Amino acid sequence: MGPLPRTLELFYDVLSPYSWLAFEVLCRYKNIWNVSLQLRPTLIAGIMKDSGSLTAMRFLTIVKLEHPELLEKVSRELWMRVWSRDEDITEPQSILAAAEKAGMSTGRARELLERVSTPQVKNQLKETTDAACKYGAFGLPVTVAHLDDETYMLFGSDRMELLAHLLGKLQVHAELPLTPPLRAISCPEGWIQSTKKDVLGPSSNGASYTHRCA
């Protein structure tokens, strides 16, 4: 019997194309890396308040509550609409079309869509967003890795090699050498270092950020 899967949480919004990149990599590697991937539909207030994706994220929230087995497929279909086919994801018919293409019946999709403004769904999305913020999120995607007694927050879709290293796996690109140990990574000018929180990331644009949570 092999080791039990470690837990990864992916906080994401379907309006974020970089969330999509992280989503597809983690969905592809979850079995290879032997991890339990927890998908966390998230809306970060302030960043997404004018994006129009609120209904879509509430819909994903109720899908997670009622049909977690379809969450990966429905999320992917929403990303395909907005980022691959330049189609709408804000109108009810658009969300229904994505749900139906993901394999949900029209009747069930309509029923869930009618409940996206209920207190249960609103509170669940808020709780998920608050959880991301408590981990230190300042944008999306955010991946949280729970490894033994340590918790790591990784921001951005370009942290997969570092995540692979933390999991003790080969990098995503097999032709490349193993990622060096976390503490051995060089810290170019403009990057932040903190021995207290073990933070690595650029101080200006936030493109890459790794944080070992206290």
Short mmCIF file of C-alpha atoms in Angstrom, two decimals:
data_model
loop_
_atom_site.label_atom_id
_atom_site.label_comp_id
_atom_site.label_asym_id
_atom_site.label_seq_id
_atom_site.Cartn_x
_atom_site.Cartn_y
_atom_site.Cartn_z
CA MET A 1 0.00 0.00 0.00
CA GLY A 2 1.50 3.30 -1.10
CA PRO A 3 1.64 6.57 0.83
CA LEU A 4 -1.58 8.50 1.35
CA PRO A 5 -2.14 11.41 -1.05
CA ARG A 6 -1.07 14.85 0.14
CA THR A 7 -3.66 17.64 -0.14
CA LEU A 8 -3.47 20.54 -2.60
CA GLU A 9 -6.02 23.35 -2.66
CA LEU A 10 -6.44 25.40 -5.84
CA PHE A 11 -8.18 28.75 -5.39
CA TYR A 12 -9.30 30.02 -8.78
CA ASP A 13 -11.66 32.23 -10.77
CA VAL A 14 -12.69 31.30 -14.32
CA LEU A 15 -12.11 34.90 -15.42
CA SER A 16 -8.40 34.35 -14.76
CA PRO A 17 -6.54 32.74 -17.70
CA TYR A 18 -3.55 32.05 -15.45
CA SER A 19 -5.88 30.16 -13.11
CA TRP A 20 -6.77 28.00 -16.10
CA LEU A 21 -3.11 27.14 -16.73
CA ALA A 22 -2.64 26.09 -13.11
CA PHE A 23 -5.95 24.19 -13.16
CA GLU A 24 -5.02 22.09 -16.21
CA VAL A 25 -1.53 21.27 -14.95
CA LEU A 26 -2.79 20.19 -11.53
CA CYS A 27 -5.69 18.18 -12.99
CA ARG A 28 -3.23 16.42 -15.29
CA TYR A 29 -0.68 15.66 -12.58
CA LYS A 30 -2.90 14.94 -9.56
CA ASN A 31 -2.72 11.18 -10.09
CA ILE A 32 0.92 11.16 -11.20
CA TRP A 33 1.92 13.12 -8.11
CA ASN A 34 -0.48 11.20 -5.83
CA VAL A 35 -2.19 14.31 -4.48
CA SER A 36 -5.77 15.01 -3.44
CA LEU A 37 -6.70 18.12 -5.43
CA GLN A 38 -9.34 20.29 -3.76
CA LEU A 39 -10.84 22.76 -6.26
CA ARG A 40 -11.85 26.03 -4.52
CA PRO A 41 -13.91 28.44 -6.69
CA THR A 42 -12.98 31.89 -5.37
CA LEU A 43 -13.95 35.53 -5.83
CA ILE A 44 -11.48 38.01 -4.36
CA ALA A 45 -13.28 41.27 -3.61
CA GLY A 46 -11.66 44.33 -5.14
CA ILE A 47 -9.80 42.39 -7.83
CA MET A 48 -12.90 40.86 -9.36
CA LYS A 49 -15.67 43.25 -8.28
CA ASP A 50 -16.15 44.72 -11.77
CA SER A 51 -15.43 41.57 -13.75
CA GLY A 52 -18.99 40.28 -14.11
CA SER A 53 -17.93 36.76 -13.10
CA LEU A 54 -19.83 36.72 -9.80
CA THR A 55 -22.74 34.58 -11.07
CA ALA A 56 -20.36 32.11 -12.72
CA MET A 57 -18.37 31.70 -9.52
CA ARG A 58 -21.53 31.31 -7.45
CA PHE A 59 -22.69 28.67 -9.92
CA LEU A 60 -19.40 26.78 -9.54
CA THR A 61 -19.81 27.06 -5.78
CA ILE A 62 -23.21 25.35 -5.84
CA VAL A 63 -21.87 22.76 -8.29
CA LYS A 64 -19.15 21.98 -5.74
CA LEU A 65 -21.80 21.66 -3.02
CA GLU A 66 -24.28 19.56 -5.00
CA HIS A 67 -22.26 17.83 -7.74
CA PRO A 68 -18.53 17.92 -6.87
CA GLU A 69 -17.87 15.23 -9.47
CA LEU A 70 -18.79 17.75 -12.20
CA LEU A 71 -16.86 20.74 -10.85
CA GLU A 72 -13.73 20.09 -12.92
CA LYS A 73 -15.72 19.73 -16.17
CA VAL A 74 -17.99 22.74 -15.60
CA SER A 75 -15.02 24.92 -14.64
CA ARG A 76 -13.19 23.88 -17.81
CA GLU A 77 -16.22 24.61 -20.01
CA LEU A 78 -16.51 28.13 -18.57
CA TRP A 79 -12.83 28.73 -19.27
CA MET A 80 -13.25 27.37 -22.80
CA ARG A 81 -16.11 29.78 -23.44
CA VAL A 82 -14.45 32.97 -22.23
CA TRP A 83 -10.78 32.35 -23.09
CA SER A 84 -10.82 29.92 -26.02
CA ARG A 85 -13.97 30.90 -27.94
CA ASP A 86 -14.45 34.52 -26.74
CA GLU A 87 -17.98 33.73 -25.56
CA ASP A 88 -19.99 35.16 -22.69
CA ILE A 89 -20.03 33.61 -19.19
CA THR A 90 -22.09 36.28 -17.40
CA GLU A 91 -25.58 35.59 -18.73
CA PRO A 92 -27.69 32.69 -17.40
CA GLN A 93 -27.97 31.01 -20.81
CA SER A 94 -24.19 31.05 -21.17
CA ILE A 95 -23.69 29.36 -17.81
CA LEU A 96 -26.39 26.81 -18.61
CA ALA A 97 -24.72 26.03 -21.94
CA ALA A 98 -21.40 25.40 -20.18
CA ALA A 99 -23.05 23.15 -17.58
CA GLU A 100 -24.89 21.15 -20.23
CA LYS A 101 -21.73 20.66 -22.29
CA ALA A 102 -20.03 19.39 -19.13
CA GLY A 103 -22.68 16.67 -18.82
CA MET A 104 -25.26 18.20 -16.48
CA SER A 105 -28.91 17.89 -17.44
CA THR A 106 -30.69 21.08 -18.49
CA GLY A 107 -33.25 20.75 -15.72
CA ARG A 108 -30.64 20.24 -13.01
CA ALA A 109 -28.50 23.10 -14.30
CA ARG A 110 -31.51 25.46 -14.27
CA GLU A 111 -32.37 24.37 -10.74
CA LEU A 112 -28.86 25.11 -9.50
CA LEU A 113 -28.71 28.44 -11.33
CA GLU A 114 -31.93 29.54 -9.62
CA ARG A 115 -30.22 28.97 -6.25
CA VAL A 116 -26.97 30.88 -6.83
CA SER A 117 -28.19 33.88 -4.81
CA THR A 118 -29.23 31.88 -1.75
CA PRO A 119 -27.45 32.63 1.55
CA GLN A 120 -25.87 29.16 1.53
CA VAL A 121 -24.11 29.74 -1.79
CA LYS A 122 -23.16 33.35 -1.05
CA ASN A 123 -21.71 32.41 2.33
CA GLN A 124 -19.79 29.44 0.90
CA LEU A 125 -18.15 31.60 -1.78
CA LYS A 126 -17.30 34.25 0.82
CA GLU A 127 -15.82 31.64 3.15
CA THR A 128 -13.66 30.23 0.34
CA THR A 129 -12.48 33.73 -0.61
CA ASP A 130 -11.72 34.52 3.04
CA ALA A 131 -9.74 31.28 3.31
CA ALA A 132 -7.61 32.27 0.30
CA CYS A 133 -6.97 35.70 1.81
CA LYS A 134 -5.94 34.16 5.14
CA TYR A 135 -3.32 32.13 3.30
CA GLY A 136 -1.96 35.45 1.99
CA ALA A 137 -3.57 35.52 -1.47
CA PHE A 138 -3.34 38.81 -3.36
CA GLY A 139 -4.47 37.48 -6.75
CA LEU A 140 -5.33 34.23 -8.50
CA PRO A 141 -4.52 31.41 -8.99
CA VAL A 142 -3.36 30.33 -5.56
CA THR A 143 -2.30 26.76 -4.81
CA VAL A 144 -2.00 25.71 -1.17
CA ALA A 145 0.05 22.59 -0.50
CA HIS A 146 -0.36 20.74 2.80
CA LEU A 147 2.80 18.69 3.20
CA ASP A 148 3.39 16.86 6.46
CA ASP A 149 3.34 19.60 9.11
CA GLU A 150 3.98 22.46 6.68
CA THR A 151 1.58 24.54 4.59
CA TYR A 152 2.82 26.38 1.50
CA MET A 153 0.97 29.03 -0.50
CA LEU A 154 2.09 29.42 -4.13
CA PHE A 155 0.79 32.28 -6.26
CA GLY A 156 0.75 32.12 -10.04
CA SER A 157 0.62 29.51 -12.78
CA ASP A 158 4.40 29.44 -13.16
CA ARG A 159 5.14 27.77 -9.82
CA MET A 160 4.56 24.18 -10.94
CA GLU A 161 8.25 23.21 -10.98
CA LEU A 162 8.58 24.47 -7.41
CA LEU A 163 5.43 22.60 -6.42
CA ALA A 164 6.84 19.44 -8.02
CA HIS A 165 10.00 19.89 -5.97
CA LEU A 166 8.04 20.36 -2.75
CA LEU A 167 6.17 17.13 -3.53
CA GLY A 168 9.46 15.35 -4.17
CA LYS A 169 8.57 14.73 -7.80
CA LEU A 170 10.27 15.43 -11.09
CA GLN A 171 9.54 18.78 -12.63
CA VAL A 172 6.65 19.20 -15.05
CA HIS A 173 9.17 19.33 -17.90
CA ALA A 174 11.00 16.02 -17.60
CA GLU A 175 13.90 17.12 -19.78
CA LEU A 176 14.91 19.77 -17.23
CA PRO A 177 17.00 19.02 -14.12
CA LEU A 178 15.37 18.81 -10.73
CA THR A 179 14.46 22.10 -9.13
CA PRO A 180 17.09 23.05 -6.52
CA PRO A 181 16.07 22.94 -2.87
CA LEU A 182 13.78 25.80 -1.86
CA ARG A 183 16.33 27.50 0.38
CA ALA A 184 19.04 27.19 -2.28
CA ILE A 185 17.19 29.20 -4.94
CA SER A 186 19.06 32.40 -5.71
CA CYS A 187 17.37 35.68 -4.86
CA PRO A 188 17.82 38.20 -7.71
CA GLU A 189 17.67 41.92 -7.06
CA GLY A 190 14.09 43.04 -6.46
CA TRP A 191 12.96 39.80 -4.88
CA ILE A 192 11.77 39.58 -1.28
CA GLN A 193 13.40 37.35 1.32
CA SER A 194 12.10 36.64 4.78
CA THR A 195 13.59 34.08 7.14
CA LYS A 196 10.46 34.34 9.27
CA LYS A 197 7.92 33.34 6.60
CA ASP A 198 10.21 31.82 3.97
CA VAL A 199 8.93 34.06 1.20
CA LEU A 200 10.26 34.08 -2.36
CA GLY A 201 8.76 36.34 -5.00
CA PRO A 202 9.18 39.56 -6.94
CA SER A 203 8.36 42.68 -4.96
CA SER A 204 7.03 44.66 -7.91
CA ASN A 205 4.48 42.81 -10.07
CA GLY A 206 3.66 39.74 -7.97
CA ALA A 207 4.14 37.35 -10.90
CA SER A 208 5.69 34.62 -8.75
CA TYR A 209 5.28 34.17 -5.03
CA THR A 210 5.90 31.31 -2.63
CA HIS A 211 4.98 31.56 1.04
CA ARG A 212 5.40 28.99 3.74
CA CYS A 213 2.45 29.81 6.00
CA ALA A 214 3.16 30.40 9.66
#
